[in-house]
Coordinates of C-alpha atoms and ligand atoms in Angstrom, one line a residue:
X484 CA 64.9 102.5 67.0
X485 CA 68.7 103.2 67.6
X486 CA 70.9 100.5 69.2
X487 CA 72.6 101.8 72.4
X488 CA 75.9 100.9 73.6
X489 CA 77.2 100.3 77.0
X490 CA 81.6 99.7 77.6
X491 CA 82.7 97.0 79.4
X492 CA 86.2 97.6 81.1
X493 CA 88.4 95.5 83.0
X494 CA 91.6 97.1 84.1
X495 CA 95.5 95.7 84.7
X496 CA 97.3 98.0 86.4
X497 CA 101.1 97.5 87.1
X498 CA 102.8 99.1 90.0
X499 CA 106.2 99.0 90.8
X500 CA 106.9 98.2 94.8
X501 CA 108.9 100.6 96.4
X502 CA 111.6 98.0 97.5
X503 CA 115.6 98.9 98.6
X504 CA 116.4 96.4 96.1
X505 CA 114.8 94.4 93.2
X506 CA 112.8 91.7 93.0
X507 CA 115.7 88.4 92.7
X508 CA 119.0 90.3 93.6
X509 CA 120.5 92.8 95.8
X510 CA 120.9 95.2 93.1
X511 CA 119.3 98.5 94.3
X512 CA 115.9 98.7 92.8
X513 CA 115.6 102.9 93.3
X514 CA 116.9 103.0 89.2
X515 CA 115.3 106.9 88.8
X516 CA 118.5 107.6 90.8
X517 CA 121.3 106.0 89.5
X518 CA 124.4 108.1 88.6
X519 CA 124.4 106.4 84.8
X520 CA 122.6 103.4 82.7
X521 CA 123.6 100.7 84.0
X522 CA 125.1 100.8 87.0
X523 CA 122.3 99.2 89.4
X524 CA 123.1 95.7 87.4
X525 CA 124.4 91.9 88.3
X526 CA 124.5 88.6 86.5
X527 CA 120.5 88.0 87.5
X528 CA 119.3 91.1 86.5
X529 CA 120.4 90.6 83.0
X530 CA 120.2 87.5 82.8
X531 CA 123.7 85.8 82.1
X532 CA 123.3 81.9 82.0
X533 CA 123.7 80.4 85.1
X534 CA 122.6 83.1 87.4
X535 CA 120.4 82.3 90.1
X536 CA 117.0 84.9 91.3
X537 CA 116.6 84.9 95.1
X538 CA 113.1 86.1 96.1
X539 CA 112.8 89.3 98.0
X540 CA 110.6 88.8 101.1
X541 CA 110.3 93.1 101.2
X542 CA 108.1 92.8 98.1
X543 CA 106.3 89.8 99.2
X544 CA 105.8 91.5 102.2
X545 CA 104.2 94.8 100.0
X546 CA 102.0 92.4 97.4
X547 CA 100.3 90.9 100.8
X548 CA 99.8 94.7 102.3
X549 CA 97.7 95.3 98.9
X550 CA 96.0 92.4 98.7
X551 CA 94.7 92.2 102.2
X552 CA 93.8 95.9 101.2
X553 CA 91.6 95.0 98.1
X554 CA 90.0 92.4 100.4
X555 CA 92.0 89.3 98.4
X556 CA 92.5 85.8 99.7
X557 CA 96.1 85.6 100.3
X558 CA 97.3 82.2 98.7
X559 CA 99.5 80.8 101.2
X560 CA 100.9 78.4 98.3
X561 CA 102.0 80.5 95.4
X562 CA 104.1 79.9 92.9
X563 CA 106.3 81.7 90.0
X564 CA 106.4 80.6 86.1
X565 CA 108.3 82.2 83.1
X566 CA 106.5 83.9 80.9
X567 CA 108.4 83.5 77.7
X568 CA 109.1 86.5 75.0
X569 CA 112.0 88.0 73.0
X570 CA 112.2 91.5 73.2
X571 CA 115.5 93.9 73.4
X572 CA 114.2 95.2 77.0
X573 CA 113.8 91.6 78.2
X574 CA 118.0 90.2 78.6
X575 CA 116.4 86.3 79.9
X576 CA 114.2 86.1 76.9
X577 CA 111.4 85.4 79.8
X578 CA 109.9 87.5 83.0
X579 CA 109.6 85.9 85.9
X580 CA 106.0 86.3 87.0
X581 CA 103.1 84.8 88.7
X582 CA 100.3 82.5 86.4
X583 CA 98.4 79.8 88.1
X584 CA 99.3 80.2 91.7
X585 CA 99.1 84.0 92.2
X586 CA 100.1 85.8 95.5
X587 CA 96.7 86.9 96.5
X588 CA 93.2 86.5 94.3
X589 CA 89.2 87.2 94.6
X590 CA 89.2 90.3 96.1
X591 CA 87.2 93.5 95.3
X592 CA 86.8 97.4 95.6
X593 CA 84.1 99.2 96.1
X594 CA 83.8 102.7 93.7
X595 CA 81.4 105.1 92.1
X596 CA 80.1 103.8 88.8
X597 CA 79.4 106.1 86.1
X598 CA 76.3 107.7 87.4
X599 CA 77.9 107.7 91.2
X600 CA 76.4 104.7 92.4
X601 CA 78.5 102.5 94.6
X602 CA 79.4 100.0 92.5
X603 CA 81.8 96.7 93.4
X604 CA 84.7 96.0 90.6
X605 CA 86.2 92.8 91.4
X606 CA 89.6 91.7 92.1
X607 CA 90.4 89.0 90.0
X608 CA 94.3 88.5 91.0
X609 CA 97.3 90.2 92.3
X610 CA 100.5 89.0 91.2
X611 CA 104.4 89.9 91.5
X612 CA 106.4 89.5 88.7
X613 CA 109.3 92.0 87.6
X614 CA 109.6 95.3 85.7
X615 CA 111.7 95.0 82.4
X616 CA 114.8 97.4 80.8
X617 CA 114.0 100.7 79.3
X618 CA 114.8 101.3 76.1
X619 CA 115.8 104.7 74.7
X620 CA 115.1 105.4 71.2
X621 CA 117.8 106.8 68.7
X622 CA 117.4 107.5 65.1
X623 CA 118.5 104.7 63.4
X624 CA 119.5 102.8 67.1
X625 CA 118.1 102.1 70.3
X626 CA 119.8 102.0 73.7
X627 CA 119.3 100.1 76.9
X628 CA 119.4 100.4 80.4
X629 CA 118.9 97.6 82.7
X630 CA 118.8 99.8 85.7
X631 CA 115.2 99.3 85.9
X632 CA 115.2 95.5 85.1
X633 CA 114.1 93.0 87.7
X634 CA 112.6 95.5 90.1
X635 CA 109.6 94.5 91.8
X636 CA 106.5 94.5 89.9
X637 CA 102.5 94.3 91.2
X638 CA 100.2 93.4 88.8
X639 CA 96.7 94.0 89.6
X640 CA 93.8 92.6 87.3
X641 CA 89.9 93.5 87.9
X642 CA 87.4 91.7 86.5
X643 CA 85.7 93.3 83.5
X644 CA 83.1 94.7 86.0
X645 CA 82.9 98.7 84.9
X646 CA 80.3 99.9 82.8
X647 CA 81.9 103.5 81.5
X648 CA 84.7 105.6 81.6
X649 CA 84.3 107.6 84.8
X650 CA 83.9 104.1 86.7
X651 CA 87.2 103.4 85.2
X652 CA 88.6 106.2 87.0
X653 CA 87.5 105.7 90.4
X654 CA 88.6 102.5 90.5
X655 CA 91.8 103.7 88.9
X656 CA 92.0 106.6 91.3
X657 CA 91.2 104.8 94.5
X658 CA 93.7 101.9 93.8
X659 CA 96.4 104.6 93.1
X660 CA 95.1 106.3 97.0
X661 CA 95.6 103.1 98.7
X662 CA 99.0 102.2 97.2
X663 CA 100.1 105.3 98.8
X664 CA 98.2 104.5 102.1
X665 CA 99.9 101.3 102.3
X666 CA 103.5 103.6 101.3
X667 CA 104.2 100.6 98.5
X668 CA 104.3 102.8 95.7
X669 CA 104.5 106.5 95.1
X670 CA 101.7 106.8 92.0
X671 CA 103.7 108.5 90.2
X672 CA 102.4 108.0 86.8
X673 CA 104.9 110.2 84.5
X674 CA 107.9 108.2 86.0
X675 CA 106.2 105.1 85.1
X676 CA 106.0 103.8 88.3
X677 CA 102.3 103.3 88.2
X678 CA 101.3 102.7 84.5
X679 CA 97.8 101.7 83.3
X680 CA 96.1 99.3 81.0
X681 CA 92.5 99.4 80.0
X682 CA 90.7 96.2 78.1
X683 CA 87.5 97.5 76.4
X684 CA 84.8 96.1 74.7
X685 CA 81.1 97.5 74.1
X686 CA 77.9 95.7 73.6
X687 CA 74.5 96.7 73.2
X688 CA 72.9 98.3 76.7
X689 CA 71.1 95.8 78.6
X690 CA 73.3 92.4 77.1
X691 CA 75.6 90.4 79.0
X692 CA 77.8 89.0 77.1
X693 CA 81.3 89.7 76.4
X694 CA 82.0 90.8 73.1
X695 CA 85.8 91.1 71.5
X696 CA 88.0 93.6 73.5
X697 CA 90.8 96.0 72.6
X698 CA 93.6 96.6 75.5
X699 CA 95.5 99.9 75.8
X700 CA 99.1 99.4 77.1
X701 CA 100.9 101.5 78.7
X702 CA 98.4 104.2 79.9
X703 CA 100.5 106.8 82.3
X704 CA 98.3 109.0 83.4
X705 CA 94.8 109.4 85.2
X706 CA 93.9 112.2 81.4
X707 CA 95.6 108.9 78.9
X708 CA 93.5 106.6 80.9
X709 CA 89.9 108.6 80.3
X710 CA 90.5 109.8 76.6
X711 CA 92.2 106.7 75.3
X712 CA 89.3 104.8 76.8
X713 CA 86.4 107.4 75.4
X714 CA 88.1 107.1 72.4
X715 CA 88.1 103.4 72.3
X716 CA 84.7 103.0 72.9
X717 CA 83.4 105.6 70.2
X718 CA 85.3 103.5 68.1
X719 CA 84.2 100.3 68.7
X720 CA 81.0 101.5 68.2
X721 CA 81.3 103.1 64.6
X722 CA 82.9 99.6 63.9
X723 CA 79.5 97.8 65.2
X724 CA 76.7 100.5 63.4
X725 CA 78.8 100.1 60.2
X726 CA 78.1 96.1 60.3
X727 CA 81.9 95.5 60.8
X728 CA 83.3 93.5 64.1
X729 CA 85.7 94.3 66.5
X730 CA 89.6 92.5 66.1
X731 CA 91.1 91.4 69.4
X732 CA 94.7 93.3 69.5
X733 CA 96.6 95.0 71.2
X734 CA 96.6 99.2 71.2
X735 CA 99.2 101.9 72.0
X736 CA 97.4 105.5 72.9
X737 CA 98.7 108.0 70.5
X738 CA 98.5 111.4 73.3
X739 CA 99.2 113.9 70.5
X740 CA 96.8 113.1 68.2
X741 CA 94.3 111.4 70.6
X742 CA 94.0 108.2 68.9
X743 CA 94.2 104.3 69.7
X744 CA 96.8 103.0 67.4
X745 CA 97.1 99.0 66.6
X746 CA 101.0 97.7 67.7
X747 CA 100.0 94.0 67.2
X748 CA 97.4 91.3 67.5
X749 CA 97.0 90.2 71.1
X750 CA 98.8 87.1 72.0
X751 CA 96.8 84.7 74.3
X752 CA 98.6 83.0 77.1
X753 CA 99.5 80.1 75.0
X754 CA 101.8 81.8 72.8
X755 CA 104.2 83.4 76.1
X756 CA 105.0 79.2 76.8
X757 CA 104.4 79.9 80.3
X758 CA 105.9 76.9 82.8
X759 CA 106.9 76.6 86.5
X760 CA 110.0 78.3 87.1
X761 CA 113.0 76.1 87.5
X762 CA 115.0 78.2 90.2
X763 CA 112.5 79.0 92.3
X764 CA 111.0 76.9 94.8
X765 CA 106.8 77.3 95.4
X766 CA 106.5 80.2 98.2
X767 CA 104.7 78.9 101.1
X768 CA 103.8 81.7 103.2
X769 CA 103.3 81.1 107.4
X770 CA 100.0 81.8 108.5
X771 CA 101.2 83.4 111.2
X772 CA 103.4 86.1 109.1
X773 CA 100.4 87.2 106.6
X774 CA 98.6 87.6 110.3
X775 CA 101.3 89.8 111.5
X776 CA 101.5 91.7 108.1
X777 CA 97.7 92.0 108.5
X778 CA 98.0 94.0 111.8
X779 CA 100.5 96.7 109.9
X780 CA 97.7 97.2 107.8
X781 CA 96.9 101.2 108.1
X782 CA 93.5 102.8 108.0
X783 CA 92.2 102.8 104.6
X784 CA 90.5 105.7 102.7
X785 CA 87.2 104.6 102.7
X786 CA 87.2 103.3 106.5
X787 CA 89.1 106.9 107.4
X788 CA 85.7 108.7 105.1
X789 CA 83.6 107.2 107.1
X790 CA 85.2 107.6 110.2
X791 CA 85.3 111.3 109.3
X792 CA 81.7 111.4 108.5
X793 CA 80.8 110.3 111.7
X794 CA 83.2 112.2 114.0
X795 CA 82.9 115.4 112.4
X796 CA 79.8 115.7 111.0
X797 CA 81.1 116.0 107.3
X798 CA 79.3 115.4 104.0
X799 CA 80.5 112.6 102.3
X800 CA 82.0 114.7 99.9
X801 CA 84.1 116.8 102.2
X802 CA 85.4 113.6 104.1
X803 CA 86.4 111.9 100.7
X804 CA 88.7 115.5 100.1
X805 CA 90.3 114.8 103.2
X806 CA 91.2 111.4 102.9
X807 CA 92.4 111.5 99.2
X808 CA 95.9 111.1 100.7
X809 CA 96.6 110.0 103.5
X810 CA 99.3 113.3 104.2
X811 CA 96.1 115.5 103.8
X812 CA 94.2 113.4 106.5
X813 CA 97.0 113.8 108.7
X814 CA 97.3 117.1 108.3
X815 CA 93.8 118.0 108.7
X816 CA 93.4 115.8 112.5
X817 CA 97.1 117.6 113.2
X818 CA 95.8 121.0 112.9
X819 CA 92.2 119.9 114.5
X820 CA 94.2 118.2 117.9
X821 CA 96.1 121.7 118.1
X822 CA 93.2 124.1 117.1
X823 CA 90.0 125.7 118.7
X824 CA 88.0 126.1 115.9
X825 CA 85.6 123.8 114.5
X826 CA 86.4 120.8 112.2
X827 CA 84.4 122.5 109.0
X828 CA 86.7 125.4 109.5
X829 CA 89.7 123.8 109.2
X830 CA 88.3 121.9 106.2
X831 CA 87.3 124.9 104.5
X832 CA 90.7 126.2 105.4
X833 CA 92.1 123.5 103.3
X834 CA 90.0 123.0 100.8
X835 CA 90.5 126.6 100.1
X836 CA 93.7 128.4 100.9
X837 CA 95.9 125.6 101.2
X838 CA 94.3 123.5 98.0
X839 CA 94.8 126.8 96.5
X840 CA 98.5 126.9 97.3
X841 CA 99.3 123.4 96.7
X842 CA 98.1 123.6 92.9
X843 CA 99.7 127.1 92.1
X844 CA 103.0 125.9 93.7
X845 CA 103.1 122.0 92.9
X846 CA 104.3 121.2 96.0
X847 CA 103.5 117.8 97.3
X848 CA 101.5 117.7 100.7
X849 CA 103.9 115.4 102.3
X850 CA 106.6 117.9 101.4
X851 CA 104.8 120.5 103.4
X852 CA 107.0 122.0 106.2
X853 CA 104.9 124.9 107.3
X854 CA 103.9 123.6 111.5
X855 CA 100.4 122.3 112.0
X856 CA 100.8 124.9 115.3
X857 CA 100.9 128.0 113.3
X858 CA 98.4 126.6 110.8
X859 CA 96.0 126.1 114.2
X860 CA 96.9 129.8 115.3
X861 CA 96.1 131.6 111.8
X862 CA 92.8 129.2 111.4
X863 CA 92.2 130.3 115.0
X864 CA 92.8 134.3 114.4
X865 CA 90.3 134.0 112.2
X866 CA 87.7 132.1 113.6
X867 CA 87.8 135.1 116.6
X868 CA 87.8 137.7 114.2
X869 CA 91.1 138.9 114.6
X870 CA 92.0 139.2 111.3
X871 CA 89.5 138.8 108.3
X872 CA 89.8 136.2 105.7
X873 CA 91.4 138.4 103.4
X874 CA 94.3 138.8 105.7
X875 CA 94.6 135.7 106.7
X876 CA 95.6 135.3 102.9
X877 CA 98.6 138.0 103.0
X878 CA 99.6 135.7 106.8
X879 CA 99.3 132.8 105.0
X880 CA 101.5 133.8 102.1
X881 CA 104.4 135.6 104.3
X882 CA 104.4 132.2 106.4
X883 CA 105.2 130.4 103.4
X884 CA 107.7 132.6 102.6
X885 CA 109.7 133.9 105.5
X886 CA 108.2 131.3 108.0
X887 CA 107.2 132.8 111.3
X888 CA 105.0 133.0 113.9
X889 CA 101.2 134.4 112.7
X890 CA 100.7 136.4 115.8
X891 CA 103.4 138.0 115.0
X892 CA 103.1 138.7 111.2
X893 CA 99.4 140.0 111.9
X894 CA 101.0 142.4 114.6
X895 CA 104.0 143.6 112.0
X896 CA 101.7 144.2 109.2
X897 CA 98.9 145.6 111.6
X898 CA 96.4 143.5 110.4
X899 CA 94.3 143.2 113.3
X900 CA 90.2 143.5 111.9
X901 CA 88.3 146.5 112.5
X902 CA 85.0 146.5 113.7
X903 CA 85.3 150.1 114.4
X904 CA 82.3 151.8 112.3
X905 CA 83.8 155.2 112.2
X906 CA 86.9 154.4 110.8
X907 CA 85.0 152.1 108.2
X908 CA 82.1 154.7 107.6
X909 CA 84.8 156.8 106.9
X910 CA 86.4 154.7 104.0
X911 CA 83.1 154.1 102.8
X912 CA 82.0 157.7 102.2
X913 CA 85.4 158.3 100.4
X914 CA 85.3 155.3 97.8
X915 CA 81.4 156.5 97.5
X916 CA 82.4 160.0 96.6
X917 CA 85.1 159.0 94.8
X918 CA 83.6 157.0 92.4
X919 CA 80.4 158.8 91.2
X920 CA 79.6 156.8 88.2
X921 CA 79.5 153.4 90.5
X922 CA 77.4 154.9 92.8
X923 CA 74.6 156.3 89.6
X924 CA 74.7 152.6 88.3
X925 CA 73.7 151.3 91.7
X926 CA 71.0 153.6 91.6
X927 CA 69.3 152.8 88.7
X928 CA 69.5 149.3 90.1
X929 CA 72.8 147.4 89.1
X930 CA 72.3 145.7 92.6
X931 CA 75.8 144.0 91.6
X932 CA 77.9 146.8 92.0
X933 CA 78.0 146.0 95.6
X934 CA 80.6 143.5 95.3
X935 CA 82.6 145.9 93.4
X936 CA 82.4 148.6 95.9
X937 CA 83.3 145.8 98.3
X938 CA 86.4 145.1 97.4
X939 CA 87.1 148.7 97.2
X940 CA 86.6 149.1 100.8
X941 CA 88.5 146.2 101.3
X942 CA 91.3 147.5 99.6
X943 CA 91.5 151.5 101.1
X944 CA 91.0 149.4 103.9
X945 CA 93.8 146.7 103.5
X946 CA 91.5 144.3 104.2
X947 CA 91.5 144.9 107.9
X948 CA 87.5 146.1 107.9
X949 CA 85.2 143.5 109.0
X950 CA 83.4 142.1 105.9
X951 CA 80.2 142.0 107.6
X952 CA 80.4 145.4 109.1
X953 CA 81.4 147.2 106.2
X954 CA 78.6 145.4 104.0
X955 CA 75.8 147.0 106.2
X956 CA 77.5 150.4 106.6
X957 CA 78.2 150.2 102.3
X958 CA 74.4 149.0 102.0
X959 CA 73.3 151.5 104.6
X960 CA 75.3 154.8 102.7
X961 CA 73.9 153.5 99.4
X962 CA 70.5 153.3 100.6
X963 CA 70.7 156.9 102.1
X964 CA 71.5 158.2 98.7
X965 CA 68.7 156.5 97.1
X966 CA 66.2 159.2 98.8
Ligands
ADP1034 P1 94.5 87.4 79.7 O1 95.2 88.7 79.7 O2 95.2 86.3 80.4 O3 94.0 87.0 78.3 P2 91.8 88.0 80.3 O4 91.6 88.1 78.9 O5 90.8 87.1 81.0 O6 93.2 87.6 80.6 O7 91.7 89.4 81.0 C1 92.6 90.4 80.9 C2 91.9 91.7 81.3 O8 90.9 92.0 80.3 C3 91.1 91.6 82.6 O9 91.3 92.9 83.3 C4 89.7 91.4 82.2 O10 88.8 92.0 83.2 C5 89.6 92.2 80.9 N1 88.6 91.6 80.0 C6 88.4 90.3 79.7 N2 87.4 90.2 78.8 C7 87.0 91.4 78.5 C8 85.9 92.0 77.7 N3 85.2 91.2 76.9 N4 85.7 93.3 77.7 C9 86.5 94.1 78.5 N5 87.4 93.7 79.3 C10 87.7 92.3 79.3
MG1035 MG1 97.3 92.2 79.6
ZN1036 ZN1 120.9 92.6 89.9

């Protein structure tokens, strides 16, 4: 019988807080827009000897919003260590982070495993350290910029708790949704302000132990995160049926030719010499604050799904659309609170027309300028059958262009449905007579034809007929020439 595998994943994700300034001085911390390389710099930030970190309480602030969020203990005692390593993007030779004494620990997330199950991934710890330079490679040189050095850093570590790649990527996706809830972090992934890293290892189905892992650094994107790790696992497990074992090390994820590549054995903590740090004291935070911090804490997605559910009667499916991002949500109860239509409506609305528009024109939902009034009155005009879906389309689209009142647009372009059968009769017999051919193929029973001659009277109709008038009428005529 042939073994079968099953992955085991833990995941460290590393977000950057979105903090005015970095994480030990008042440099600013928003490096994406600094005039040159650079500029955003002092003698703590890149590390001259003698220079001394102050903490920032804005980012202590942030790591207890997310840890409250992935249901954590907050430790009121924490404390900061070096972690010791040379490299070119590191000036101190050491990143201050957290190791022992983390900023919040044991918490978990509930997502949908690989077969969508609800599954819970623990929390193990999450802990604030700070972001390194970036390095530009040359040719033959590199360059550095230590705009980005010392801003504030969240590192968030699961336990090894998901059993494939798709539960990977809810847990992934969901911790990206509530980083955004919580307005700590933008997810942007190509920036590198959210950045990935997956720990694999596969075993045979059924086992529990822990076999040798592989970890992927640096994963940017929710598409690196799902191939490198299919990739991975496929690997490991032509290593295991060829009688060979897995090495422990450390992998980069080559995007262009989609393969793991080996950068280095992994280190174990012992080798990065961690120790207390020397210049800052242990942070002991007030009961009191983390309460007050607590009370800031925003509706979360999975409390505003179910909240949806309930209140509007929506599959889970439809409320987990919704609540995606928080802008959406908002958008969706704005347009509800100002609209007489019903809820689904307005979701379908979205989902559709306004999903539709945000993909083709890559603009961000919270960018959106377009009123949640005239979005009410055009769902509106259609739920009364003013105008048809079809030209609540062309409204939609000269809104987004010209801006402007619906009513008024719908009025301008003389929209306004007809129910009127004569005038639609009349298109109908026209496109019927006009289009012979059609008309023989529906009558030696190409029933789908229909939809073609359907959006013929839509169009000598400029979408104005009532779809479900004009599909009896077209029916009807059809029928009639059948005898
Ligand atoms: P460290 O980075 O300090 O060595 P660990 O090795 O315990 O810490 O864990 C780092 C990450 O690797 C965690 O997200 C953890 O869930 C994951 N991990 C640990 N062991 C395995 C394993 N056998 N298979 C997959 N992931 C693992
Ligand atoms: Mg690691
Ligand atoms: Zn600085």
């Amino acid at each position: 019988m042939k073994l079968t595998y099953e992955s085991v994943i833990g995941l460290e994700i590393h977000a950057e807080l979105q903090t005015n300034s970095k994480m030990f001085c008042s440099c600013s911390a928003d490096y994406s827009n600094a005039p040159e390389p650079n500029m955003f710099i002092c003698p703590v930030c890149t590390g001259l000897p003698g220079a001394m970190p102050v903490l920032n309480k804005k980012a202590i602030e942030q790591a207890i919003l997310v840890g409250l969020s992935l249901n954590c203990s907050i430790n009121e005692f924490n404390t900061f260590a070096r972690k010791n390593y040379f490299y070119p993007d590191l000036p101190k030779g050491y990143q201050i982070s957290q190791y022992d004494l983390p900023i919040a620990s044991k918490g978990f997330l509930d997502i949908l495993d690989d077969t969508d199950s609800p599954q819970r991934v623990v929390v193990r710890r999450v802990h604030l350290e700070e972001d390194t330079a970036k390095l530009a490679h040359e040719k033959n040189y590199a360059l550095v910029d230590f705009n980005r050095a010392g801003v504030p850093l969240l590192e968030i570590v699961s336990e090894p708790d998901m059993r494939g790649v798709e539960a990977a990527l809810s847990y992934a996706t969901k911790i990206r949704a509530i980083l955004r809830y919580l307005g700590v972090n933008s997810g942007d992934m190509e920036k590198g302000i959210l950045r990935f890293e997956a720990n694999i290892s596969v075993r045979p189905s059924g086992s529990s132990e822990l076999r040798t892992r592989t970890e992927i650094k640096n994963l940017n994107s929710f598409r690196a995160l799902t191939r490198a790790s299919a990739y991975e696992i496929e690997r490991q497990i032509k290593v295991y049926e060829s009688g060979n074992e897995v090495v422990q090390e450390t992998l980069g994820w080559d995007e262009a030719r989609g393969v793991t590549v080996s950068q280095r054995g992994k280190e174990d903590a012992h080798d990065y010499r961690y120790f207390p740090e020397p210049d800052l004291p242990p942070l002991q935070l007030e009961r009191a604050w983390i309460d007050s911090i607590k009370a800031q804490l925003p509706e979360l997605p999975d409390a505003k799904t179910q909240r949806f559910v309930s209140q509007f009667e929506f599959k889970e499916k439809e409320a987990r659309f919704l609540t995606s991002e928080k802008a959406l949500a908002d958008f969706f109860e704005s347009v509800l609170s100002k609209s007489k239509s019903p809820a689904k409506t307005i979701h379908s609305w979205i989902a559709g027309d306004f999903s539709r528009y945000l993909n083709d024109s890559g603009v961000d939902i919270k960018d959106v300028t377009l009123s949640t009034d005239s979005i009410a009155q055009l769902i509106d005009m259609t739920t009364d059958k003013t105008i048809s879906g079809n030209s609540a389309k062309i409204v939609f689209g000269e809104m987004l262009k010209h801006g402007g009142d619906p009513a008024q647009i719908v009025k301008e372009k003389n929209l306004v449905q007809v129910s009127d059968t004569g005038f639609i009769q009349e298109a109908i017999e026209k496109i019927l007579s006009d289009n012979p051919k059609e008309v023989e193929q529906f009558l030696a029973g190409k029933e789908t034809i229909v939809q073609w001659l359907m959006g013929q009277v839509a169009r000598a109709t400029k979408g104005k007929a009532d779809p479900n008038v004009a599909k009896e009428l077209l029916v009807k005529a059809l029928e009639e020439r059948k005898k």
